[in-house]
Short mmCIF file of C-alpha atoms in Angstrom, two decimals:
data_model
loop_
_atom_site.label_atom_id
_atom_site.label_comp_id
_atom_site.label_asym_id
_atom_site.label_seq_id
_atom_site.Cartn_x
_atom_site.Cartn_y
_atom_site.Cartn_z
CA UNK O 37 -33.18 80.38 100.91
CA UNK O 38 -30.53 80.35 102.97
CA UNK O 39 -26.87 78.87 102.55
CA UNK O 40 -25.02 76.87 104.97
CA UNK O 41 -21.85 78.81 105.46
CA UNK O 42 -19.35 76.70 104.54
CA UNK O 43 -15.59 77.19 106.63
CA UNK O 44 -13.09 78.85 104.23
CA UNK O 45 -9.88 77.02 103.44
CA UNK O 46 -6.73 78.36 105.49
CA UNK O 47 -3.87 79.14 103.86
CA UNK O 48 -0.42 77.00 105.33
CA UNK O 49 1.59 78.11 107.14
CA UNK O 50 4.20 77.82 104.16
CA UNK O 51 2.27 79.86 101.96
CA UNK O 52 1.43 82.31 104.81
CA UNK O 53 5.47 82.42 105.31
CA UNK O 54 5.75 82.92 101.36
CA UNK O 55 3.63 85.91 101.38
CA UNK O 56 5.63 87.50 104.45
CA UNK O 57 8.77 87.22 102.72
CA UNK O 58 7.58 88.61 99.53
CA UNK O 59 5.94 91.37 100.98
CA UNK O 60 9.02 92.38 103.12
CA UNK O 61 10.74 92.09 99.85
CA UNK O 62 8.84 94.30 98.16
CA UNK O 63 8.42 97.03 100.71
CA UNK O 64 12.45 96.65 100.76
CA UNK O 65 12.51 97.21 97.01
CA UNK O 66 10.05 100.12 96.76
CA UNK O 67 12.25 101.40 99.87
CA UNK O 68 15.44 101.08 97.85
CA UNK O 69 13.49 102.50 94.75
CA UNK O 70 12.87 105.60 96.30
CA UNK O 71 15.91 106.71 98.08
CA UNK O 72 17.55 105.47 94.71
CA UNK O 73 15.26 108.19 93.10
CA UNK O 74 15.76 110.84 95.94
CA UNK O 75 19.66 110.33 95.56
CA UNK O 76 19.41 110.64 91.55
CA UNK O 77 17.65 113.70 91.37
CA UNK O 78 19.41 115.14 93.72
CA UNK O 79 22.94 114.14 91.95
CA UNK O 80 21.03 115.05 88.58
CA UNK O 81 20.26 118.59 89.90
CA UNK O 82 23.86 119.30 91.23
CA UNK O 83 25.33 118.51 88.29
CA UNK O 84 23.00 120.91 85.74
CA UNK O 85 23.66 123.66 88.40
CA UNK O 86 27.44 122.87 88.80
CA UNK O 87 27.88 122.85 84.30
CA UNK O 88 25.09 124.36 82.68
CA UNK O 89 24.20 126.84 85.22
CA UNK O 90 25.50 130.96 84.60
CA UNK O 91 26.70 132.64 87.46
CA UNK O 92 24.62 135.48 88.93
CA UNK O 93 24.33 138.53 86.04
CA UNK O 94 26.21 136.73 83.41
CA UNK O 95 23.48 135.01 82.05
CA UNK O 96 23.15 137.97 79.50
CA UNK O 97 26.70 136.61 78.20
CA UNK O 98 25.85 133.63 77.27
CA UNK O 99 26.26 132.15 73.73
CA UNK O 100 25.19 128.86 72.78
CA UNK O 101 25.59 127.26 68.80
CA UNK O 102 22.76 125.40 68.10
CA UNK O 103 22.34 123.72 64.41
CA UNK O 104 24.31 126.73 63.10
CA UNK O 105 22.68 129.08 64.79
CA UNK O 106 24.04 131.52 67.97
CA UNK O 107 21.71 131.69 70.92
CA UNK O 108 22.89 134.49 73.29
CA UNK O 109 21.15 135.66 76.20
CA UNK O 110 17.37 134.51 77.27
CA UNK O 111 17.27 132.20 74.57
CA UNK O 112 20.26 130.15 75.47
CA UNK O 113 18.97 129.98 78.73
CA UNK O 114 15.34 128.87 78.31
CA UNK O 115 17.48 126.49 75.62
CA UNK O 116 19.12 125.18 78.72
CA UNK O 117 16.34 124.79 80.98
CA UNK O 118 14.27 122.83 77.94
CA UNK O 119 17.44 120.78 77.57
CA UNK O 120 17.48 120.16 81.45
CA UNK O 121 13.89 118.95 81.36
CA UNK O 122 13.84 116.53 78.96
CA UNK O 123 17.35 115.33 80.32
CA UNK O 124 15.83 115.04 83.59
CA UNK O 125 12.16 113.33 82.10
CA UNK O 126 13.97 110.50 80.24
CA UNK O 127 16.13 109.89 83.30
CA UNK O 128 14.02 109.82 85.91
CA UNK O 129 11.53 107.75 83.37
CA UNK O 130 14.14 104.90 82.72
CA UNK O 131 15.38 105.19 85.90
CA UNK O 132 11.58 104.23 87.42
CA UNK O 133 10.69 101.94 84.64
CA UNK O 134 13.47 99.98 84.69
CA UNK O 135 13.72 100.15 88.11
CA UNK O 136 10.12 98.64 88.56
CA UNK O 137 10.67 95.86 85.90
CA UNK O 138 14.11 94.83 87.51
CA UNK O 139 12.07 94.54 91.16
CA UNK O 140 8.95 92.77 89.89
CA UNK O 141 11.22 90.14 88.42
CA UNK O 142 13.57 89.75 91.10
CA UNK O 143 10.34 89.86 93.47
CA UNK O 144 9.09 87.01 91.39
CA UNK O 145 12.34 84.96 92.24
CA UNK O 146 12.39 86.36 96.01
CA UNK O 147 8.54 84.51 96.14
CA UNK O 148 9.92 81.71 94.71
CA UNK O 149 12.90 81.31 96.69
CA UNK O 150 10.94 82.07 99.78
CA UNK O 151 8.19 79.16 99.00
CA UNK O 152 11.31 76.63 98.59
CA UNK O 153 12.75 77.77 101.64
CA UNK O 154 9.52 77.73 103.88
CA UNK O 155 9.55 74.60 102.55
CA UNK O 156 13.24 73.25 103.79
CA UNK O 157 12.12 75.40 107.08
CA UNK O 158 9.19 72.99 107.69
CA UNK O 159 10.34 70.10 106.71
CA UNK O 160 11.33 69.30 110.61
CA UNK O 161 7.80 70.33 111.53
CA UNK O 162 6.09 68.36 108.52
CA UNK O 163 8.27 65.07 110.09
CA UNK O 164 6.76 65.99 113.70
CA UNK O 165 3.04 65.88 112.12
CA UNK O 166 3.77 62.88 110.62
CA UNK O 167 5.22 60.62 113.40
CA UNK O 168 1.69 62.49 115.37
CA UNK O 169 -0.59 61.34 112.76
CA UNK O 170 0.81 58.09 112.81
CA UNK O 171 0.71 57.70 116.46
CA UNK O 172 -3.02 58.83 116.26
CA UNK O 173 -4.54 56.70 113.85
CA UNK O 174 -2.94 53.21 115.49
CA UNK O 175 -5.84 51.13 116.06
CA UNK O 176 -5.34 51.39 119.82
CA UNK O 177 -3.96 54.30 122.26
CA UNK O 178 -0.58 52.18 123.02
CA UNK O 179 -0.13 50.52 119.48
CA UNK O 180 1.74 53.82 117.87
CA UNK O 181 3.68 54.78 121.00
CA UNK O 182 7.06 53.12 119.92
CA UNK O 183 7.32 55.57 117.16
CA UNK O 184 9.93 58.27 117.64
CA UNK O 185 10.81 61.29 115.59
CA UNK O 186 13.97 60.94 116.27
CA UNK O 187 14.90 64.62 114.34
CA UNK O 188 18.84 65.16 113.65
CA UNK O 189 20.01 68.76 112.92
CA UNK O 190 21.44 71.84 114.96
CA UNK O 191 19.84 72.37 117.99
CA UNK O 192 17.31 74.89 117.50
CA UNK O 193 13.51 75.40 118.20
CA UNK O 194 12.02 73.07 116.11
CA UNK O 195 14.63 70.19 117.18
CA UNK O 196 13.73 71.12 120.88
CA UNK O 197 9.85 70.49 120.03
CA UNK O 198 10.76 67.10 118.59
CA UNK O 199 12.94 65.64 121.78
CA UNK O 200 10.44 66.60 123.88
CA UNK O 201 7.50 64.90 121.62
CA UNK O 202 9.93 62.12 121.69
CA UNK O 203 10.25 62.18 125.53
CA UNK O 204 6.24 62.40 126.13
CA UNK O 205 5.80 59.45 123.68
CA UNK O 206 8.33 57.56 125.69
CA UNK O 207 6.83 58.39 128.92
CA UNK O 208 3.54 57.12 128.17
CA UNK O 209 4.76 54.06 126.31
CA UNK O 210 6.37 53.48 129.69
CA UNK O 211 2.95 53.76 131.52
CA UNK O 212 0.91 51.80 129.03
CA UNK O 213 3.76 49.25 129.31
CA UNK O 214 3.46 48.97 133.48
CA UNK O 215 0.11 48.79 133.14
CA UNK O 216 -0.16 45.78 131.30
CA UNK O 217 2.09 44.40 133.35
CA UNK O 218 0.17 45.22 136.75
CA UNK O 219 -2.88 43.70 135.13
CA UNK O 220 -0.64 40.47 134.30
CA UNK O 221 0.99 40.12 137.36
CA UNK O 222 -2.28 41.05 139.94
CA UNK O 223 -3.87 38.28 137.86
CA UNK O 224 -1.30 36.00 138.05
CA UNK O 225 -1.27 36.80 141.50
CA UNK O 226 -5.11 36.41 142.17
CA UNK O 227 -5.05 32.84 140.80
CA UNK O 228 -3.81 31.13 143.70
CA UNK O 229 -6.04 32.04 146.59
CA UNK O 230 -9.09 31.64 143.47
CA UNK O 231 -8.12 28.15 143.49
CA UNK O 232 -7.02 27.65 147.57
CA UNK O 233 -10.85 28.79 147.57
CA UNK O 234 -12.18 25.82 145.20
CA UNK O 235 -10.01 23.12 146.81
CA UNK O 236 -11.53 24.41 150.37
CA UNK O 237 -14.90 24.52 149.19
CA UNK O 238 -14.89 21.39 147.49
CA UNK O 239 -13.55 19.56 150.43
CA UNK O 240 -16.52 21.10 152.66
CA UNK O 241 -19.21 19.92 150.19
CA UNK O 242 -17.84 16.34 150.56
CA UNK O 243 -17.68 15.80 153.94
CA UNK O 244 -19.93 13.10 155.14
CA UNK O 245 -21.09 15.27 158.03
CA UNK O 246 -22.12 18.22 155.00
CA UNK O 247 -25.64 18.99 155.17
CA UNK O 248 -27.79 19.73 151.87
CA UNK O 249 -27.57 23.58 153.21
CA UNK O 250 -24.16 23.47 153.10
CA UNK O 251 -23.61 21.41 149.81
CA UNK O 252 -25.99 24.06 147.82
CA UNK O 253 -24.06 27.00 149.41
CA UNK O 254 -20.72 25.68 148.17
CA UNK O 255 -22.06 25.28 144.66
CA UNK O 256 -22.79 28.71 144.41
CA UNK O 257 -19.79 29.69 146.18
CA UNK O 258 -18.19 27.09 143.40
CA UNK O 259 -19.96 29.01 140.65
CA UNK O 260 -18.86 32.81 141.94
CA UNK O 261 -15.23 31.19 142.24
CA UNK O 262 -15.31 29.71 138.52
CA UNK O 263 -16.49 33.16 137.04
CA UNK O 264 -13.57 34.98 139.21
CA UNK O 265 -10.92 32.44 137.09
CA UNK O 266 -13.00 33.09 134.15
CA UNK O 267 -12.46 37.13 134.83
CA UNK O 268 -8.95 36.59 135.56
CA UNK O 269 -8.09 34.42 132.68
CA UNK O 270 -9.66 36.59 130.33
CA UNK O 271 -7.98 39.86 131.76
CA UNK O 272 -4.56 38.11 131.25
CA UNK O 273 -5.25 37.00 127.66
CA UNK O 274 -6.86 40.73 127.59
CA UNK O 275 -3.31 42.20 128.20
CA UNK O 276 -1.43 39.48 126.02
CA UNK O 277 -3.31 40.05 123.30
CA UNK O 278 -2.71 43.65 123.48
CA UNK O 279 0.92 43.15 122.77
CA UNK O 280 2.54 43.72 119.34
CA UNK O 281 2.68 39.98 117.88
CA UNK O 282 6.22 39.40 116.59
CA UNK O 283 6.08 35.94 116.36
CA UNK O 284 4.04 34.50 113.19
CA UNK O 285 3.01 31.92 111.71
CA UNK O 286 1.19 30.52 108.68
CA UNK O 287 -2.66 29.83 109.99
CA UNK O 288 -5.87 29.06 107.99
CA UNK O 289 -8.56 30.47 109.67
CA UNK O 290 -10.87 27.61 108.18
CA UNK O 291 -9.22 24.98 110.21
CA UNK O 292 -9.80 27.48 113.40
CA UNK O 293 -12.96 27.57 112.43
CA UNK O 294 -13.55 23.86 111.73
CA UNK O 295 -11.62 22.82 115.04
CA UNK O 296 -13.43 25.56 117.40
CA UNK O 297 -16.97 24.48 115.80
CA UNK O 298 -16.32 20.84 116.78
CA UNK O 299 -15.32 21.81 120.06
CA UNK O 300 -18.50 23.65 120.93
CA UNK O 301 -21.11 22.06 123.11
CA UNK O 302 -24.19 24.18 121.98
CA UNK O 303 -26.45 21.44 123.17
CA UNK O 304 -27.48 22.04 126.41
CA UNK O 305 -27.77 25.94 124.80
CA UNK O 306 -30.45 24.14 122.39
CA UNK O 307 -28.97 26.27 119.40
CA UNK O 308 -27.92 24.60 116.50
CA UNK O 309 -24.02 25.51 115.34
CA UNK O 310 -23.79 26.20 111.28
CA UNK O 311 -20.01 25.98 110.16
CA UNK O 312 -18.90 27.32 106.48
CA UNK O 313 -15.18 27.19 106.45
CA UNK O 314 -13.66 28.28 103.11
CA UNK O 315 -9.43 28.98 102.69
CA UNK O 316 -8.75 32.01 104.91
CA UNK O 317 -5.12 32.01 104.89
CA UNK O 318 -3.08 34.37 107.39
CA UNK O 319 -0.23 34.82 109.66
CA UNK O 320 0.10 35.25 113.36
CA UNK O 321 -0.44 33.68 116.84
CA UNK O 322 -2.68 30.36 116.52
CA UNK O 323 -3.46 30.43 119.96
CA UNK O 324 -4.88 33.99 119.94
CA UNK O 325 -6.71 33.20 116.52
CA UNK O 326 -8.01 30.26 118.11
CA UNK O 327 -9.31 32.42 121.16
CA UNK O 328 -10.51 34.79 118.68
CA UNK O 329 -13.32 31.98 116.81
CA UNK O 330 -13.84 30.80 119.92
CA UNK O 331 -15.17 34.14 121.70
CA UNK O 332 -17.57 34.95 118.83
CA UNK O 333 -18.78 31.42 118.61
CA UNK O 334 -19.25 31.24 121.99
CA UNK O 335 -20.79 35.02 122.01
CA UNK O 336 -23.10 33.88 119.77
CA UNK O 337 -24.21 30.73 121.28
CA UNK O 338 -24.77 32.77 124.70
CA UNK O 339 -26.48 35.23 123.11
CA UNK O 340 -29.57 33.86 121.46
CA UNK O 341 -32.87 32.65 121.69
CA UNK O 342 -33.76 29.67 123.88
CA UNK O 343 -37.20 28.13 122.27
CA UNK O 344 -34.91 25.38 120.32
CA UNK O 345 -35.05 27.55 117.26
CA UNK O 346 -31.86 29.21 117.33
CA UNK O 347 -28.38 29.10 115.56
CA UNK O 348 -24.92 30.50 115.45
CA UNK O 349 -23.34 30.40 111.78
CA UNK O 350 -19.63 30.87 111.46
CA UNK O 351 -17.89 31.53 107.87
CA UNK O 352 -14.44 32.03 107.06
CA UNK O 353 -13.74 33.31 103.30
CA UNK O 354 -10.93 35.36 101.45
CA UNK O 355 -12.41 39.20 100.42
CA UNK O 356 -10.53 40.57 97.24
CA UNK O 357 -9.06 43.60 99.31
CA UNK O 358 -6.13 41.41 100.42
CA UNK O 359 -8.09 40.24 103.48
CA UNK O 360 -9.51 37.40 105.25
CA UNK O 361 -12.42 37.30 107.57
CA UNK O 362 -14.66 35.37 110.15
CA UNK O 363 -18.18 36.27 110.02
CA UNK O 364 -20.45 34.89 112.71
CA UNK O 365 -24.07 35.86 112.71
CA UNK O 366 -26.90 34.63 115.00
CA UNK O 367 -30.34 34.51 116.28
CA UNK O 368 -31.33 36.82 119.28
CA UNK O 369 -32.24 39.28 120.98
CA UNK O 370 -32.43 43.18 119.21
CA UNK O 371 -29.45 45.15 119.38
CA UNK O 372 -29.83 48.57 118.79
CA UNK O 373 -27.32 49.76 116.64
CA UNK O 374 -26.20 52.45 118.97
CA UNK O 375 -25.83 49.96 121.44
CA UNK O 376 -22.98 47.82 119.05
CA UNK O 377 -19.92 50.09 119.86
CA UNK O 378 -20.25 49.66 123.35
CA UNK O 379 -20.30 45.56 122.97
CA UNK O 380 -16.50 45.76 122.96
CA UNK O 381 -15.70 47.84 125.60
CA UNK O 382 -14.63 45.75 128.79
CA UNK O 383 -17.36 44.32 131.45
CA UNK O 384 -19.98 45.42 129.53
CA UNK O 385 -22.61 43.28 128.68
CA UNK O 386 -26.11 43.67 126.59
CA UNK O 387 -29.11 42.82 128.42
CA UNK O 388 -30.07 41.76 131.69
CA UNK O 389 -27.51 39.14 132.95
CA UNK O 390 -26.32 38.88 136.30
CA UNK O 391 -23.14 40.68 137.26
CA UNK O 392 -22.28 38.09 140.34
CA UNK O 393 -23.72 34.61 138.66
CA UNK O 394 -23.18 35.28 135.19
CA UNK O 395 -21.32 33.10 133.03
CA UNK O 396 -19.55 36.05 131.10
CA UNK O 397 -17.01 38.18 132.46
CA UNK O 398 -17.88 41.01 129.88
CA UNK O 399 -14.57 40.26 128.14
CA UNK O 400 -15.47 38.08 124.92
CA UNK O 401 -15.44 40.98 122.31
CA UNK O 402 -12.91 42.82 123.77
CA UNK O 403 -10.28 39.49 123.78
CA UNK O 404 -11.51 39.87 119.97
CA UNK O 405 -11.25 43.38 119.07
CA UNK O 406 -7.66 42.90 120.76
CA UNK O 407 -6.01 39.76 118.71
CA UNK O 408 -7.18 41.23 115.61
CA UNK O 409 -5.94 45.05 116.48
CA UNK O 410 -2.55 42.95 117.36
CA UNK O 411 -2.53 41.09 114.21
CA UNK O 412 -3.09 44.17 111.91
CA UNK O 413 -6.63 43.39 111.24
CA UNK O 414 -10.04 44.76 113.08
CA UNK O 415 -13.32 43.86 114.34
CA UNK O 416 -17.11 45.36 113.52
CA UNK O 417 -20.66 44.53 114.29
CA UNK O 418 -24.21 45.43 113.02
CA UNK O 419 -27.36 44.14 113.98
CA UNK O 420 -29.04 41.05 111.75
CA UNK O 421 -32.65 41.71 110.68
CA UNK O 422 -35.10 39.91 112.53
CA UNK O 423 -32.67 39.79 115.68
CA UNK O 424 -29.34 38.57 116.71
CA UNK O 425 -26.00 40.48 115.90
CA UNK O 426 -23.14 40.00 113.03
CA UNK O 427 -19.78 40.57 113.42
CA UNK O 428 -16.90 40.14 111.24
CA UNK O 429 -13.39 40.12 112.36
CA UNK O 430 -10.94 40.90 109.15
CA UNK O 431 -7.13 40.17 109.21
CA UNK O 432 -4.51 40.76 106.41
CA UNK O 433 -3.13 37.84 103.80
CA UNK O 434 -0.11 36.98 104.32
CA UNK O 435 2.29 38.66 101.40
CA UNK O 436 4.00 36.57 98.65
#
């Protein structure tokens, strides 16, 4: 059988700084240990020579009194150089016990002093990751980008990583900012000849000299014109809705519901529109939540079978997570579930419709996933057995 290796945990950079400063500690100690040692034996030895020590053929002299008893000669001298040893064993042995003791303990506090200051070290570093992470996991690239680190302290390394963090955060908040403002302003811009085109070809398919040729050619020219407005209205509510909403108010998503249902002309469609519409209450921009029912309700109505037998049903409800959601599920075609993340990416549409003469500009679920990103809240799909799709947009409560 064989195992799966599984990767090993790394140890933090803290920890790894911990172990560095204990071990140049140590090596310090065990440095000062020795030389300590070195200098006492050699102090130790200089003094027995200097005091106890005969000089050169007076050794035979020597008389030593020892528990009443003389010692002359040898014997006072091996007496000596017993003396000297044992002096010299007990020293050196307290000096290297005690020695030892005294550095494992203040080794112990050198660790732990080390591990607090790593600590106070990376703090600055700890505050960088954070304001990252948080940038990271916004919902959308440009939602975190007004964050800042914003780190105060001397000017060293770690302060010099942070401004310029801070400066390549503010750099591309800048860029995601223009952008959203080209998109507004080219499709502001756009507008005007889009509807200098309508009023021409209008005026051209009611002359009395137009012939049927030319009244057939300006309804599809009508029709290509009325998707372009489409595809520029939704790219401007596209980058509106993309913007932080600052303004709220108190909105029930039930009377969204109840008013974008009854607006909804699924007739000529031939699908039949279901409407549950329990208390969903929440804060933000009606107009955007109102946009918001009305894409998925109108996604679903698109979207679905055309033998008479289908239907679009839209619930709003309160979940116990502090939440309140919009559920629409339909009949339709299969969606592979693969296929589902894509759905909310811009222009892109499931199946086989038309790029020129299509009624959708591919923009539906993305207006979606975009009010509820804005509004705190998020968007997510699966397929519904048998056929169709579900999707569920969730947005906070407000707070008491």
């Amino acid at each position: 059988m064989i195992l799966s290796r599984l990767p090993r945990p790394q140890p933090t950079l803290r920890l790894r700084l911990t172990l560095v400063y204990g071990a140049l500690f140590m090596v310090a100690g065990l440095t000062l240990l020795g030389v300590t040692y070195l200098l006492f034996n050699q102090q130790l030895n200089h003094y027995f020579e200097s005091r106890y020590m005969p000089e050169p053929g007076k050794h035979k002299q020597m008389m030593l009194l020892r528990n009443g008893v003389e010692l002359s000669g040898e014997a006072a001298l091996d007496f000596l150089a017993r003396q000297e040893m044992e002096l010299r064993d007990v020293a050196v042995t307290s000096l290297i016990t005690q020695g030892a003791i005294a550095l494992i303990v203040v080794g112990a506090v050198a660790v732990t002093l080390g591990w607090v200051v790593a600590g106070r070290v990376l703090t600055p570093l700890h505050q960088v990751t954070a304001t990252a992470r948080r940038i990271a996991a916004a919902p959308m690239a440009d939602r975190g980008l007004h964050e800042r680190i914003s780190l105060s302290g001397p000017d060293d390394e770690v302060k010099e990583l942070a401004d310029t963090f801070d400066t390549m955060v503010e750099r591309l908040d800048h860029s995601f900012d223009g952008q959203r403002r080209f998109v507004a302003n080219a499709s502001h811009e756009l507008r005007t000849p889009l509807t200098l085109n309508r009023a021409l070809v209008e005026l051209a398919m009611h002359r009395r000299t137009a012939t049927p040729d030319v009244k057939e050619l300006g309804e599809s020219l009508l029709e290509i014109n009325a998707r372009h407005e489409r595809l520029i209205s939704g790219l401007l509510l596209l980058a509106r809705s993309e913007q932080h909403i600052a303004d709220r108010s108190p909105v029930d998503l039930a009377d969204v519901v109840t008013h974008v249902v009854a607006q909804t002309d699924a007739f000529e469609a031939k699908v039949t529109v279901y409407e549950v519409a329990e208390p969903a209450p929440t804060t933000g921009d009606a107009l955007l939540l109102e946009r918001l029912v009305h894409n998925l309700v109108e996604n679903g109505v698109r979207h679905n079978v055309d033998d008479g037998t289908g239907w679009v049903r839209v619930v709003s409800r309160t979940v116990s997570d502090g939440k309140v959601e919009v559920e629409v599920s339909n009949t339709g075609p299969s969606v592979p579930p693969y296929d589902v993340p894509l759905l909310f990416k811009p222009f892109h549409r499931h199946g086989a419709e038309r790029t020129v003469t299509g009624k959708s500009a591919g923009l539906g679920l993305s207006i979606v996933r975009s009010v509820a990103l804005a509004h705190g809240g998020d968007v997510r799909a699966r397929p519904r057995e048998g056929g169709g799709l579900v999707v569920i947009a969730s947005l906070p409560r407000p707070r008491a």
